[in-house]
Coordinates of C-alpha atoms and ligand atoms in Angstrom, one line a residue:
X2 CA -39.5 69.3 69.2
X3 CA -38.2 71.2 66.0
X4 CA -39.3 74.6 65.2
X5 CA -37.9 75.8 68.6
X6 CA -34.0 75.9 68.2
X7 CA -33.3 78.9 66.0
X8 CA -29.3 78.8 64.8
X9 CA -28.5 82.7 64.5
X10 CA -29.8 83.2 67.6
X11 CA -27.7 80.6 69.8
X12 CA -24.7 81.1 68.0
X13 CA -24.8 85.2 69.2
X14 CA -25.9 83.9 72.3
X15 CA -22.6 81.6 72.7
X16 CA -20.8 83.5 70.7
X17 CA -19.8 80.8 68.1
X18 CA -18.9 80.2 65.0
X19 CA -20.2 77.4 62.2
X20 CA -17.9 75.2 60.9
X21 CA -17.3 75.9 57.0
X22 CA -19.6 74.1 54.5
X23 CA -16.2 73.0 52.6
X24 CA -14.9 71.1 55.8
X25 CA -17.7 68.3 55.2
X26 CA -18.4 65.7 53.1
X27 CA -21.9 66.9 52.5
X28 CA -23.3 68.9 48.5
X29 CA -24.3 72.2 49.1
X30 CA -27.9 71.2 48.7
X31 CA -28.5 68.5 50.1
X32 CA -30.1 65.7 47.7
X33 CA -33.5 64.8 47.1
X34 CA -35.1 61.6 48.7
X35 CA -37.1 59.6 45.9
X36 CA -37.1 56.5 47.6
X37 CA -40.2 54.8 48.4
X38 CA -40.6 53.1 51.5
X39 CA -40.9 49.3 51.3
X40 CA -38.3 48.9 48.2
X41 CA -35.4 47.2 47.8
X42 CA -32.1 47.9 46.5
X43 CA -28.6 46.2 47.7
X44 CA -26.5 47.7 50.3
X45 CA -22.7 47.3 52.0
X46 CA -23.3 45.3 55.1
X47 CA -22.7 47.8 58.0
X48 CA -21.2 44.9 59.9
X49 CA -19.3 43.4 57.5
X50 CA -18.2 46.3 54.7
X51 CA -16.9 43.6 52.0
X52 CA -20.6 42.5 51.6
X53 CA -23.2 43.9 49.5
X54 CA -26.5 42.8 50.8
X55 CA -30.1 43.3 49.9
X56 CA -31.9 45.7 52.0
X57 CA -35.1 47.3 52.4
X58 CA -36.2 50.8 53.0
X59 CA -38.3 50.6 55.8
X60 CA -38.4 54.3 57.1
X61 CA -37.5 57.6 55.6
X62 CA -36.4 61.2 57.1
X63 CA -35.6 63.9 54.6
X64 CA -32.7 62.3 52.6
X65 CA -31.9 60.2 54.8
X66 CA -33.5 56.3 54.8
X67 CA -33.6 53.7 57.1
X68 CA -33.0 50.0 56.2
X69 CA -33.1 47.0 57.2
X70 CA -31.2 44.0 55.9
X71 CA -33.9 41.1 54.2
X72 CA -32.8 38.1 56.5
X73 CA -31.9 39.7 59.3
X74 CA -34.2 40.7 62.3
X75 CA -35.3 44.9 63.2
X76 CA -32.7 45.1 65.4
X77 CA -29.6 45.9 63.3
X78 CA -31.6 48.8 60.9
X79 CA -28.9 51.4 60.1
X80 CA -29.7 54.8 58.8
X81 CA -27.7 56.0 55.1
X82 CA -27.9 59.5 53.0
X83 CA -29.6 58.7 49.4
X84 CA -26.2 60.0 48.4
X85 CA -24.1 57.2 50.0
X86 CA -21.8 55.3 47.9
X87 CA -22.9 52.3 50.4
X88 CA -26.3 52.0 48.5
X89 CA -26.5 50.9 44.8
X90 CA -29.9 49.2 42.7
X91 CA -30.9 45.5 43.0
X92 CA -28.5 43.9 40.1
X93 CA -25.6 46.0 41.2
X94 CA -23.8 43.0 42.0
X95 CA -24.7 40.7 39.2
X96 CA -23.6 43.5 36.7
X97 CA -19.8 44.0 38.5
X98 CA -18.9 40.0 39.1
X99 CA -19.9 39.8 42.9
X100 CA -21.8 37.9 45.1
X101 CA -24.9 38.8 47.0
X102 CA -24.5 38.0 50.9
X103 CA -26.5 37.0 53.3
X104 CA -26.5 39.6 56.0
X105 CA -24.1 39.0 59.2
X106 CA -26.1 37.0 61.9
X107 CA -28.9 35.6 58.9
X108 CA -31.7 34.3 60.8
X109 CA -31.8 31.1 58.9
X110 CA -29.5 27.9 58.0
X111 CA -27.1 29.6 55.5
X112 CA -27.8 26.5 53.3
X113 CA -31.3 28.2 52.6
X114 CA -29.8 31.7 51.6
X115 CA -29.8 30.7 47.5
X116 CA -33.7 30.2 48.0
X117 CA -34.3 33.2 50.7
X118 CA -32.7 35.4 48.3
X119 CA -34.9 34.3 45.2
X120 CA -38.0 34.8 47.3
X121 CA -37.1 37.9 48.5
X122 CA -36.5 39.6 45.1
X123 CA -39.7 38.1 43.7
X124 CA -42.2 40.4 43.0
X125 CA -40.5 43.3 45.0
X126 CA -40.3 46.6 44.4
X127 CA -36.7 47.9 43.2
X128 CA -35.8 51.1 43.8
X129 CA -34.9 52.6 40.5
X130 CA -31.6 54.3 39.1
X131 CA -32.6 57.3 39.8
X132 CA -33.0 57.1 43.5
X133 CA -29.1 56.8 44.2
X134 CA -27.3 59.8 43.9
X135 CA -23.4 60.5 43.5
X136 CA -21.6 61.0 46.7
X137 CA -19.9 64.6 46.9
X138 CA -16.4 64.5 47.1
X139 CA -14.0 64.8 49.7
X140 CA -12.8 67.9 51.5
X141 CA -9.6 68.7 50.4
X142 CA -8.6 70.2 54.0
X143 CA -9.0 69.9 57.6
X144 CA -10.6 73.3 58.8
X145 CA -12.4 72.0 61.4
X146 CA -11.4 73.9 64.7
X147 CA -12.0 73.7 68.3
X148 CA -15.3 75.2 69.7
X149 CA -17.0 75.5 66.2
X150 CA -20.7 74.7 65.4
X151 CA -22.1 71.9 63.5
X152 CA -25.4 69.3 63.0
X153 CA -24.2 65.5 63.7
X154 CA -26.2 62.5 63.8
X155 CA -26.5 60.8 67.4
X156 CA -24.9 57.9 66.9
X157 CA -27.0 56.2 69.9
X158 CA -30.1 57.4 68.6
X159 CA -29.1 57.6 64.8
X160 CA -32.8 58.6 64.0
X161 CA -31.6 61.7 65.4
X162 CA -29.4 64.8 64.1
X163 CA -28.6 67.4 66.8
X164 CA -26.4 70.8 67.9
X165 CA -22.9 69.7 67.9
X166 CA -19.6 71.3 68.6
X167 CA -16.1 70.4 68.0
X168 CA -14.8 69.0 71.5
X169 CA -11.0 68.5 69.9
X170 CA -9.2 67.8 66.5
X171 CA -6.6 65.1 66.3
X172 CA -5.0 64.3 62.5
X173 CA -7.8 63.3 60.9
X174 CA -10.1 63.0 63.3
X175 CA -13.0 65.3 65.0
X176 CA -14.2 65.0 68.8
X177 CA -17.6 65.5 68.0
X178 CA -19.6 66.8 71.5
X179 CA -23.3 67.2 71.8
X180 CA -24.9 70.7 73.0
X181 CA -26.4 70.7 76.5
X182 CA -25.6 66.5 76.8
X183 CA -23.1 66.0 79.3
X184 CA -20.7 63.5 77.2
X185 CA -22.2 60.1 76.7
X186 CA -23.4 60.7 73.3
X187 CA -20.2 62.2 72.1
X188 CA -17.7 60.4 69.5
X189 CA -14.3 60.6 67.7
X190 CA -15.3 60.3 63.8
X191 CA -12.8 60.8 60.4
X192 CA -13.9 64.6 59.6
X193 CA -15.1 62.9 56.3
X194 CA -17.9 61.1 58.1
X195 CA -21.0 61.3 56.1
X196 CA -22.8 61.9 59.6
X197 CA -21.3 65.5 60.0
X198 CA -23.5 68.3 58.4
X199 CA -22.8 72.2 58.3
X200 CA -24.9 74.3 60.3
X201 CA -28.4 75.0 58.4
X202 CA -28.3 71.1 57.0
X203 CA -31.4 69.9 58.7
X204 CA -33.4 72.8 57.7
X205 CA -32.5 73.2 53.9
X206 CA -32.8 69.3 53.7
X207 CA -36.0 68.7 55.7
X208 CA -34.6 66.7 58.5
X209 CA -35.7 68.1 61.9
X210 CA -32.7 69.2 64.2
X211 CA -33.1 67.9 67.9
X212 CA -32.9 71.1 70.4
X213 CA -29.7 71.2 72.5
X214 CA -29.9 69.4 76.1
X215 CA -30.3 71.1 79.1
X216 CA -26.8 70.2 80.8
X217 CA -25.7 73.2 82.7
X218 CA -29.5 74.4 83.5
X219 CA -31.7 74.6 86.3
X220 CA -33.9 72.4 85.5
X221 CA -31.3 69.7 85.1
X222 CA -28.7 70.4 87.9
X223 CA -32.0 70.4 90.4
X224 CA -32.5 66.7 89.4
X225 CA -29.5 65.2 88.8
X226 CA -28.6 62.6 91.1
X227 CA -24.9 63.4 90.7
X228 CA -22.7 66.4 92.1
X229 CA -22.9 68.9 89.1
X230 CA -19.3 68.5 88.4
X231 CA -19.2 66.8 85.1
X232 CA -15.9 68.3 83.2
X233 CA -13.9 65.3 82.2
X234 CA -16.3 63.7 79.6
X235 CA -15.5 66.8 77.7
X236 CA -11.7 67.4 78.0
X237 CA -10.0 66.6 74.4
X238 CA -7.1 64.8 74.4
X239 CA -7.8 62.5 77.4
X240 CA -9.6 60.5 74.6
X241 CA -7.5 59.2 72.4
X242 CA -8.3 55.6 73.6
X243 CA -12.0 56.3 72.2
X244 CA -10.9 57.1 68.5
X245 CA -11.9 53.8 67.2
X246 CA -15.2 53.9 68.4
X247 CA -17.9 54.1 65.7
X248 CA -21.2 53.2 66.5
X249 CA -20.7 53.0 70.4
X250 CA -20.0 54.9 73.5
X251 CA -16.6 56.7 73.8
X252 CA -17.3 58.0 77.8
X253 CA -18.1 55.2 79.4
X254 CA -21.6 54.0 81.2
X255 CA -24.6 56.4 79.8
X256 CA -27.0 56.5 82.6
X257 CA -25.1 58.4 85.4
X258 CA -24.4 61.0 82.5
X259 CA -28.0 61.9 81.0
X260 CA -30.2 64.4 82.0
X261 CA -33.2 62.4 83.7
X262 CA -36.3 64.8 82.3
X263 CA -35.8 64.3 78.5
X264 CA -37.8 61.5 76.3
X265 CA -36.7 62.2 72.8
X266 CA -38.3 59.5 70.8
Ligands
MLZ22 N1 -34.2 59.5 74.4 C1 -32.8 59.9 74.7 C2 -32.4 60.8 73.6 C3 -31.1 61.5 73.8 C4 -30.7 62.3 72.6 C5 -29.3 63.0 72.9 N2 -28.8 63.4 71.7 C6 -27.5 64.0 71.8 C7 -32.7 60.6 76.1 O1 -33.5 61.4 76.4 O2 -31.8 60.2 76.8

């Protein structure tokens, strides 16, 4: 489905505006992927950030790679920029005084981790030094306002980077809402959130950008099962109960919401 959503053209047609490059925690050019897939390297446990794990890549899209935890099942992969600070090489630990963990939820008896961990490492492939690059620094300022344009990784389908706008800015906090999705996808994140990407990310990096929804369509409004009226999800400040959310829905049951015709996979 890429090739199809052209940027310049949509924001004439909706007469918007990008958010600046400098309001995200993103490099200019975006960094190059030399990870292979099937290597290992340590990484902070998403569920459980005091704990460096070891992880494997298992799946890779433009700089972005997908890993999974060694000991724990394919249920919990998480997605992380090769320029995330959460990602460092096998030995990392042993070299600054800390402990490799066993991942939150290890499938085994925990008095087996010392032996699991020894297998694991055997014989794999570590991804080397140079694989890890240095997270960019943080922007200074919040510029981020209402109504402008960005690319933001779905948190439900984190495989996924789409069409974004800001919904509402509160502190340090963004209302990030999804083009053409009628709400349940959207999220509060810190503006610093390494899923956030100027508009033009996905194609200078290589990523494929998801076309916007169809909310607000024919297509759509002929088969949704609900009246059309679908405002509220998108109303800023009603929200502010939501602003802890990370990974999960901030609007409630996702079904009734989504448009019934789309199979992204
Ligand atoms: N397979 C899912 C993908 C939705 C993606 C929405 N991104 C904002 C669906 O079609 O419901």
């Amino acid at each position: 489905s890429q090739g199809s959503f052209d940027w310049e053209e949509y924001l004439k047609e909706n007469d918007a505006i990008p958010a600046p490059q400098s309001c995200f925690k993103q490099s200019v050019e975006p960094p190059v992927n030399e990870f292979k897939l099937h290597q290992k390297i340590e990484a902070v446990d998403p569920r459980n950030l005091t704990s460096i794990c070891v992880a494997t890549v298992v799946g890779m899209i433009g700089p972005r790679i997908r890993l999974r935890l060694d000991g724990s099942d394919n249920t919990n992969d998480f997605w992380r920029l090769v320029d995330s600070s959460d990602l460092h090489p096998v030995g990392y630990c042993e070299k600054t005084g800390k402990l490799l963990q066993p991942p939150l939820g290890f499938c085994k008896n925990p008095t087996l981790w010392p032996s699991f961990l020894q297998k694991t490492l055997t014989g794999a492939e570590r991804s080397p030094e140079n694989c890890f690059k240095k997270e960019p620094s943080n922007p200074k300022t919040n510029e981020f306002k209402i109504g402008m344009k960005l690319e933001a990784v779905d948190r439900k389908n984190p495989q996924l980077i789409c069409p974004a706008t800001v919904g509402a800015v509160k502190g340090e906090e963004v209302h990030v809402t999804f083009d053409g999705w009628r709400g349940a996808f959207d999220y509060w994140t810190k503006r610093d959130s390494r899923d956030l990407f100027p508009v033009g990310w996905c194609a200078l990096s290589g990523h494929p950008l998801q076309p916007p929804g169809q909310k607000g369509t024919a297509q759509v409004k002929s088969k949704s099962r609900e009246p059309s009226v679908s405002q509220s999800a998108h109303s800023p400040g009603n929200q502010s109960n939501a602003s802890k959310s990370s990974s999960t829905s901030s609007s409630g049951p996702t079904s009734p919401n989504l448009p019934h015709d789309r199979s992204v996979s």
